[in-house]
Every structure is written in C-alpha cells, then in structure tokens.
Coordinates of C-alpha atoms and ligand atoms in Angstrom, one line a residue:
M1 CA -14.2 -25.1 -9.7
N2 CA -15.9 -27.5 -7.5
N3 CA -12.2 -29.4 -7.2
L4 CA -10.7 -25.5 -6.5
I5 CA -13.3 -24.5 -4.0
H6 CA -12.5 -27.3 -2.0
K7 CA -9.0 -26.6 -1.7
I8 CA -9.9 -23.1 -0.9
K9 CA -11.8 -25.0 2.0
N10 CA -8.9 -26.9 2.9
R11 CA -6.3 -24.1 2.9
D12 CA -4.1 -25.7 0.6
E13 CA -1.9 -23.3 -1.7
L14 CA -3.1 -22.2 -5.4
T15 CA -0.8 -22.8 -9.0
K16 CA -0.2 -19.5 -10.8
E17 CA -3.0 -21.5 -13.4
E18 CA -5.2 -22.2 -10.7
L19 CA -5.2 -18.8 -9.8
S20 CA -5.5 -17.1 -13.5
H21 CA -8.8 -19.1 -13.9
L22 CA -10.3 -18.2 -10.7
L23 CA -9.1 -14.4 -11.7
A24 CA -10.8 -14.9 -15.0
L25 CA -14.6 -16.2 -13.5
D26 CA -17.9 -15.0 -15.1
D27 CA -19.7 -15.3 -11.5
F28 CA -16.1 -14.7 -9.2
S29 CA -19.0 -14.2 -6.0
E30 CA -18.4 -17.7 -4.5
I31 CA -14.8 -16.4 -3.9
F32 CA -15.6 -13.0 -2.9
R33 CA -17.4 -15.6 0.5
L34 CA -14.8 -17.9 1.1
A35 CA -12.0 -14.6 1.4
D36 CA -14.5 -13.0 3.1
D37 CA -14.8 -16.2 6.1
I38 CA -10.9 -15.9 6.6
R39 CA -10.7 -12.0 6.4
Y40 CA -13.8 -12.6 9.6
E41 CA -11.2 -15.6 11.2
N42 CA -8.2 -13.7 11.3
F43 CA -9.3 -11.0 11.5
G44 CA -12.8 -10.7 13.3
N45 CA -15.4 -7.4 12.0
Y46 CA -12.0 -4.6 12.8
V47 CA -10.2 -2.0 10.2
D48 CA -7.3 -1.4 11.9
I49 CA -6.9 2.5 10.9
R50 CA -3.6 4.2 10.0
A51 CA -2.3 7.4 8.8
I52 CA -0.4 8.2 6.2
L53 CA 2.1 10.8 6.1
E54 CA 3.9 11.7 2.8
F55 CA 6.9 14.0 4.2
S56 CA 8.1 14.8 0.3
N57 CA 7.9 14.0 -3.0
Y58 CA 11.3 14.9 -4.6
C59 CA 12.1 11.1 -5.9
K60 CA 15.0 10.9 -8.3
R61 CA 13.2 7.2 -10.1
K62 CA 11.0 7.8 -13.2
C63 CA 8.4 5.7 -12.4
K64 CA 6.1 5.9 -16.1
Y65 CA 3.1 5.4 -14.3
C66 CA 3.6 8.2 -11.2
G67 CA 3.0 12.1 -10.9
L68 CA 6.4 12.6 -8.8
N69 CA 8.3 10.5 -11.5
S70 CA 11.4 12.6 -11.2
T71 CA 11.5 14.3 -15.3
N72 CA 7.5 15.3 -14.5
K73 CA 8.3 19.4 -14.4
N74 CA 5.4 20.1 -13.5
V75 CA 4.4 19.6 -10.3
K76 CA 5.8 21.3 -7.0
R77 CA 7.8 19.9 -5.0
Y78 CA 7.6 20.3 -0.9
R79 CA 10.0 18.8 2.3
M80 CA 9.3 18.7 4.9
S81 CA 11.1 19.7 7.5
V82 CA 11.9 17.5 10.4
D83 CA 10.3 19.3 12.7
E84 CA 7.4 19.4 11.2
I85 CA 6.9 16.0 10.7
L86 CA 7.2 14.9 14.5
E87 CA 4.7 18.0 14.6
T88 CA 2.0 17.0 12.3
V89 CA 3.0 12.8 13.7
K90 CA 1.6 13.7 17.5
T91 CA -1.1 15.6 16.3
A92 CA -2.4 12.5 14.0
Y93 CA -1.6 10.6 17.4
D94 CA -3.5 13.2 19.6
A95 CA -6.4 12.3 17.0
G96 CA -5.6 8.6 18.1
Y97 CA -3.6 7.0 15.5
K98 CA -2.0 4.0 16.3
T99 CA 0.0 3.8 14.1
I100 CA 2.0 5.9 11.2
V101 CA 3.2 5.7 7.4
L102 CA 6.6 8.0 6.8
Q103 CA 6.2 8.1 3.1
S104 CA 8.5 9.3 0.3
G105 CA 9.6 9.1 -2.5
E106 CA 13.1 8.3 -3.7
D107 CA 14.2 11.7 -1.7
N108 CA 18.3 11.8 -1.0
Y109 CA 17.5 14.8 1.3
Y110 CA 17.0 12.1 4.0
T111 CA 19.4 10.5 4.9
A112 CA 19.4 6.8 6.2
K113 CA 20.3 8.7 9.9
M114 CA 17.5 12.0 9.9
I115 CA 14.8 9.3 8.5
G116 CA 16.7 6.5 12.1
D117 CA 16.5 10.0 13.9
I118 CA 12.5 10.5 12.7
V119 CA 11.6 7.3 14.2
R120 CA 13.6 6.9 17.4
Q121 CA 11.3 10.2 17.9
I122 CA 8.2 9.0 17.7
K123 CA 9.2 5.8 19.9
K124 CA 10.2 7.9 22.6
H125 CA 7.1 10.4 22.0
T126 CA 4.3 8.2 21.4
S127 CA 3.7 4.6 21.5
M128 CA 2.9 4.4 18.4
V129 CA 3.7 1.5 15.1
V130 CA 6.5 3.5 12.4
T131 CA 6.3 2.5 9.4
V132 CA 9.2 3.8 7.0
S133 CA 8.5 4.0 3.3
S134 CA 10.5 5.5 1.4
G135 CA 12.1 3.2 -1.4
E136 CA 14.7 1.8 -1.8
L137 CA 17.8 1.6 0.1
S138 CA 21.2 -0.4 0.8
Y139 CA 20.5 -3.5 3.3
E140 CA 23.2 -1.5 5.7
D141 CA 19.8 2.1 5.9
Y142 CA 17.0 -0.7 6.6
K143 CA 19.5 -2.0 9.6
Y144 CA 20.1 1.4 10.8
I145 CA 16.4 2.9 10.4
K146 CA 15.4 -1.0 12.2
L147 CA 17.5 -0.4 15.9
C148 CA 16.1 3.3 15.3
G149 CA 13.4 0.9 16.7
A150 CA 11.4 1.4 12.8
D151 CA 8.7 -1.8 12.9
R152 CA 7.9 -1.9 9.0
Y153 CA 8.3 -0.8 6.1
L154 CA 6.4 -1.4 2.3
L155 CA 7.9 -1.2 -0.6
K156 CA 5.7 -2.9 -3.5
H157 CA 7.5 -5.2 -6.2
E158 CA 4.7 -3.1 -8.7
T159 CA 4.4 -6.0 -11.3
S160 CA 6.1 -9.3 -11.1
D161 CA 6.9 -9.0 -14.6
E162 CA 11.1 -8.8 -15.9
K163 CA 9.5 -7.4 -18.7
I164 CA 6.4 -5.1 -18.3
Y165 CA 8.9 -4.3 -15.0
S166 CA 11.9 -3.1 -16.5
Y167 CA 9.3 -1.4 -19.6
L168 CA 7.8 0.9 -16.4
H169 CA 10.3 1.6 -14.8
S170 CA 14.0 2.7 -16.4
C171 CA 16.1 3.5 -12.8
G172 CA 15.3 -0.3 -11.6
T173 CA 15.2 -3.8 -11.9
L174 CA 12.8 -6.3 -10.8
K175 CA 15.5 -8.5 -8.9
N176 CA 17.1 -5.3 -7.6
R177 CA 13.8 -4.4 -6.1
L178 CA 13.2 -8.5 -5.0
N179 CA 16.1 -7.9 -2.9
A180 CA 15.7 -5.3 -1.3
L181 CA 12.2 -6.7 -0.1
K182 CA 14.3 -9.6 0.6
N183 CA 17.0 -8.0 3.0
I184 CA 13.8 -5.8 4.5
K185 CA 12.2 -9.9 5.6
S186 CA 15.6 -10.3 7.0
L187 CA 15.5 -7.5 8.7
G188 CA 12.6 -8.3 11.2
Y189 CA 10.4 -5.3 9.8
Y190 CA 7.0 -6.8 9.5
T191 CA 7.4 -6.5 5.8
G192 CA 4.9 -5.1 3.4
S193 CA 4.9 -5.6 -0.6
G194 CA 1.9 -5.0 -3.7
F195 CA 1.3 -3.7 -7.1
M196 CA -1.0 -2.3 -9.5
I197 CA -3.8 -3.7 -11.9
G198 CA -4.0 -2.5 -15.1
L199 CA -0.5 -1.6 -15.9
P200 CA 0.5 -2.2 -19.7
F201 CA 0.7 -5.6 -21.1
Q202 CA -0.5 -7.3 -18.3
T203 CA -2.8 -10.8 -18.0
L204 CA -4.0 -12.2 -15.6
D205 CA -1.1 -15.1 -15.1
T206 CA 0.5 -11.5 -14.2
I207 CA -1.9 -10.9 -11.2
A208 CA -1.9 -14.7 -10.5
N209 CA 2.1 -14.7 -10.8
D210 CA 1.8 -10.8 -9.0
I211 CA 0.3 -12.7 -5.8
L212 CA 2.4 -15.3 -5.8
T213 CA 5.5 -13.1 -5.0
L214 CA 3.6 -11.5 -1.9
A215 CA 3.6 -15.0 -0.8
S216 CA 7.5 -15.9 -1.8
I217 CA 8.9 -13.0 1.2
P218 CA 6.1 -13.8 2.4
C219 CA 4.7 -10.6 2.6
D220 CA 3.0 -9.5 6.4
M221 CA 1.2 -6.7 4.6
A222 CA -0.2 -6.5 0.5
G223 CA -1.5 -3.5 -0.8
I224 CA -2.7 -3.7 -4.1
G225 CA -5.0 -1.1 -6.1
P226 CA -5.9 -0.2 -9.1
F227 CA -3.1 1.6 -11.9
I228 CA -5.1 5.5 -11.8
S229 CA -3.6 7.2 -15.5
H230 CA -1.7 11.1 -14.6
S231 CA -2.0 13.5 -17.3
D232 CA 1.8 14.3 -17.3
T233 CA 3.3 11.2 -17.2
P234 CA 4.1 8.4 -20.8
L235 CA 1.4 6.7 -19.5
R236 CA -1.7 9.1 -19.9
N237 CA -3.3 7.2 -22.2
L238 CA -3.6 4.3 -20.4
Q239 CA -7.4 2.9 -18.9
N240 CA -7.7 3.2 -15.2
G241 CA -7.0 -0.4 -14.1
S242 CA -10.6 -2.7 -13.3
T243 CA -12.1 -1.5 -9.3
E244 CA -13.5 -5.7 -10.1
L245 CA -9.9 -7.4 -11.0
T246 CA -8.8 -4.7 -7.4
K247 CA -11.5 -6.5 -5.7
R248 CA -10.6 -9.8 -7.3
A249 CA -7.0 -9.4 -6.7
V250 CA -7.0 -8.7 -3.2
A251 CA -9.8 -12.2 -2.8
L252 CA -7.1 -14.4 -4.0
T253 CA -4.9 -13.0 -2.1
R254 CA -6.5 -13.2 1.8
I255 CA -7.0 -16.9 0.7
M256 CA -3.0 -17.4 -0.1
L257 CA -2.2 -15.3 3.0
P258 CA -4.7 -15.4 5.3
K259 CA -2.9 -14.1 7.7
A260 CA -1.8 -10.5 6.3
H261 CA -3.0 -6.8 6.5
L262 CA -4.2 -5.6 3.2
P263 CA -5.6 -2.4 2.8
A264 CA -8.2 -1.4 0.9
T265 CA -5.4 1.6 -0.9
T266 CA -5.6 4.7 -1.6
A267 CA -6.4 4.3 -4.9
L268 CA -9.9 2.6 -4.4
G269 CA -11.9 4.9 -2.8
V270 CA -14.0 2.7 -2.1
I271 CA -14.8 3.9 1.8
D272 CA -18.0 6.3 -0.1
S273 CA -18.9 4.0 -2.0
K274 CA -22.7 2.9 -1.3
E275 CA -21.8 -0.2 -3.2
K276 CA -22.5 -3.2 -0.9
D277 CA -19.7 -6.0 -2.3
N278 CA -16.7 -3.0 -1.4
I279 CA -13.1 -3.8 -0.4
F280 CA -14.6 -4.9 2.8
S281 CA -16.3 -7.4 2.3
C282 CA -12.6 -8.9 -0.7
G283 CA -10.9 -9.7 2.1
A284 CA -9.1 -6.2 3.5
N285 CA -8.6 -5.8 6.6
V286 CA -6.4 -1.8 6.9
I287 CA -7.3 1.6 5.9
M288 CA -4.9 4.1 5.6
R289 CA -6.0 7.8 5.9
K290 CA -4.1 10.8 4.8
V291 CA -2.4 13.0 7.5
T292 CA -0.1 15.4 5.7
P293 CA -0.5 18.8 6.1
Q294 CA -3.3 20.5 3.7
K295 CA -0.5 22.9 1.5
Y296 CA 2.3 20.3 1.4
E297 CA -1.4 16.7 1.1
Q298 CA -1.8 19.1 -2.9
Y299 CA 1.3 18.4 -4.5
Y300 CA 2.0 14.3 -3.3
S301 CA 0.4 14.0 -7.3
I302 CA 1.0 10.0 -7.7
Y303 CA -2.2 10.4 -9.2
P304 CA -5.2 12.5 -9.8
S305 CA -6.8 12.1 -6.5
N306 CA -9.8 13.9 -5.2
I307 CA -9.0 13.5 -0.9
K308 CA -8.6 16.4 0.7
V309 CA -6.6 16.6 4.2
S310 CA -9.1 19.6 6.8
D311 CA -8.9 18.4 10.0
I312 CA -6.9 15.5 11.3
Y313 CA -9.6 15.1 14.3
K314 CA -12.5 15.7 12.1
E315 CA -11.3 13.6 9.2
R316 CA -10.6 10.5 12.1
K317 CA -14.4 10.3 13.5
I318 CA -16.2 10.3 10.2
L319 CA -13.6 7.5 9.2
E320 CA -14.8 5.8 12.4
Q321 CA -17.8 7.0 11.5
Q322 CA -17.5 5.2 8.2
I323 CA -16.7 2.4 8.8
K324 CA -19.3 1.3 11.9
N325 CA -21.8 2.7 8.8
L326 CA -20.4 -1.3 6.8
G327 CA -20.7 -3.1 10.2
R328 CA -17.5 -3.1 11.2
I329 CA -15.6 -2.1 14.2
P330 CA -12.4 1.1 13.8
V331 CA -9.4 -0.1 15.6
Ligands
5AD401 N1 -1.8 4.8 -10.0 C1 -2.5 3.8 -9.0 N2 -1.7 4.1 -7.9 C2 -0.2 4.1 -8.3 N3 1.2 4.8 -7.5 C3 1.9 5.3 -8.6 N4 1.7 5.4 -9.3 C4 0.3 5.0 -9.3 C5 -1.0 5.6 -10.6 N5 -0.7 6.8 -11.2 C6 1.8 3.9 -6.8 C7 1.8 2.5 -6.2 C8 3.6 3.4 -5.3 C9 2.5 3.7 -4.8 C10 2.9 4.6 -3.8 O1 1.3 4.2 -5.7 O2 1.9 1.2 -6.2 O3 4.2 2.2 -4.9

C-alpha cells in the first residue's frame, strides 16, 4: 500500500491491477485526500459551472439502461426548434453561464448542418464555449460541426468491457464507440468520455479498465456516474450503482488524469448532500445544471430524477451559493 501511495505522490501511472486493488481498499480516505490535493494543484478552489440543454429526447438506440431508448413507448418525445434552442441558450448566457452543453439522443432529424448552424449562431451572439453531445456521428459530421465552431464533444464509452458493452447495446459496438472518440480527439475537440458504476457483470477490474480507457484517449473531460434503475427499461430490477464506488472511481481518475475536467455528474446529486466527503472533495471540479425548458425537461428521463428546472436565473444563483457553502469559488 505504501508503495502505491508513493507511486501516486510521484505521479507515476498506475496499472489495472493497482487501480483494482485501490478500489477495493477498506479505508480509501488517504486516496481521497491525494485526489483532492491534485484537484487543488490544478484547479485551485474553482468549480466550473456548465449549462446543459437537452434539445431532443428522440433516440434511435436501444441502450438497455436508458429511459430514452427507442423501444420505450411510455415517454413523450419532443424536439426543440432551432429558435427555441437559441433563445434558451441566450437566457443561460444572460444568467451567467459561460459554457453550454447541447445534448440529445441520437436523433437523425438534426443533421450535422443543423447542429453546425446552431453552434455558429451561438458563437456569433455569445462568447460561450460550446459542447455538443449527440452521440455517434460520422467523421465528416464531427468535422463539420467542429468547423462551425464547436469546442468540445462529449461521448461516454459507458463501459470498456466488450461483453458488457454488447449485452447493453444491441445497437452498437465498443469498437465503433472508441473509434468515434478517437475521431473526436483527432479533430481537435476538447474530448469528454465517461462510464457508469453498477452495470451488470461489472467488476472492480472493469472499472480499473474504464479509468485506463479514459487515459488512453486521453480524455480532457470525464463524467462518471452511478447507474440508476429506470422502470421502463430492461434493467428495471437492477440495483442502483454505489455512490462510494463512484467517488472512488472519480478520485482515481483525478489521479490518473490530473488536468481533466471531472464533473460531479447529475446522477450523483451530491451538492445538496450534507455529507462532508462530497464529490468535490474527491477530485471533481465541474458541475452541470439543466437549463432545458420546464415543459420538456420532465421528458428527458434518462433515469428517474427529482431535479426540476424552474427559473434559470434563480437556479444559477442558488447553485453559486451552494458552491460557496462548500468553501469553493463558482466560475
Ligand atoms: N443511470 C445512470 N446514467 C445513465 N445514463 C443513461 N442511462 C442512465 C441510467 N439509467 C447516462 C449515460 C449517458 C448519459 C447521457 O447518461 O452514461 O451517456
């Protein structure tokens, strides 16, 4: 153990076996502290706030864990018009957000041309950093959207285990997923990936390998969240993922990728928690807030959530205060 602590302090890379061993520790507190130190060295006490706009919940994929999978007939589908999207982004900008994440299911209705035009308009009228998160697209489409001004792209690999990946996704392969990530990275996007904790058949070795996968891209951002069971999906009877294990995975990712932006994922609704050891003490430095209009937000039900959007301005202020209460500085 002392040997591993020494390696971490030395900033040496950890192997899969070492990561797996650390994930299983009885007492992880020293590793949390080291991850927190590394976060502080790279980001100080700043917490980046991002707005996320979920502009369509149509999805052609059949991911077994996701409430938006195309076989779920219980969800009302919506698409926001280009004008609605631009208007919402403008409101978020006026409320103080400097980064917008445009997210949707894999919805062919929005062509690369449309997404590119939306990005262009945002770039023309605001100084926002624009992140797109609309799933797997062709190299040409990623390239076009990048040329239109998109700065970042988020595409989680979800799991790095080929068998688990194909069990969960009858609609795609791990190979294509990783290839898409490589394309995104090669085009110069600030690249984000991530994975879930608590998937069927997942072991600590799988998680260790997930962390190494992030490092292999290498990712500039990584979202790691617990699986949350959704009653309208084939995984309805599976338990939710462990929040402790999620925090451990975030901490080890911070150690392996010292400069990466690591959000406290929405799935880990930590910020309200009274817990002292919240996710921001484990290496995370980013928080995302939904700005999806209220009339649509309830239908973007990837997993059950009680997070509601009412007033973008008020919520931004509340979030800033919550971050300050944790002794951090919102930016
Ligand atoms: N529980 C937790 N996270 C989920 N996601 C999708 N479905 C679930 C679920 N049931 C995550 C995936 C996806 C992101 C948008 O939401 O990681 O990439």
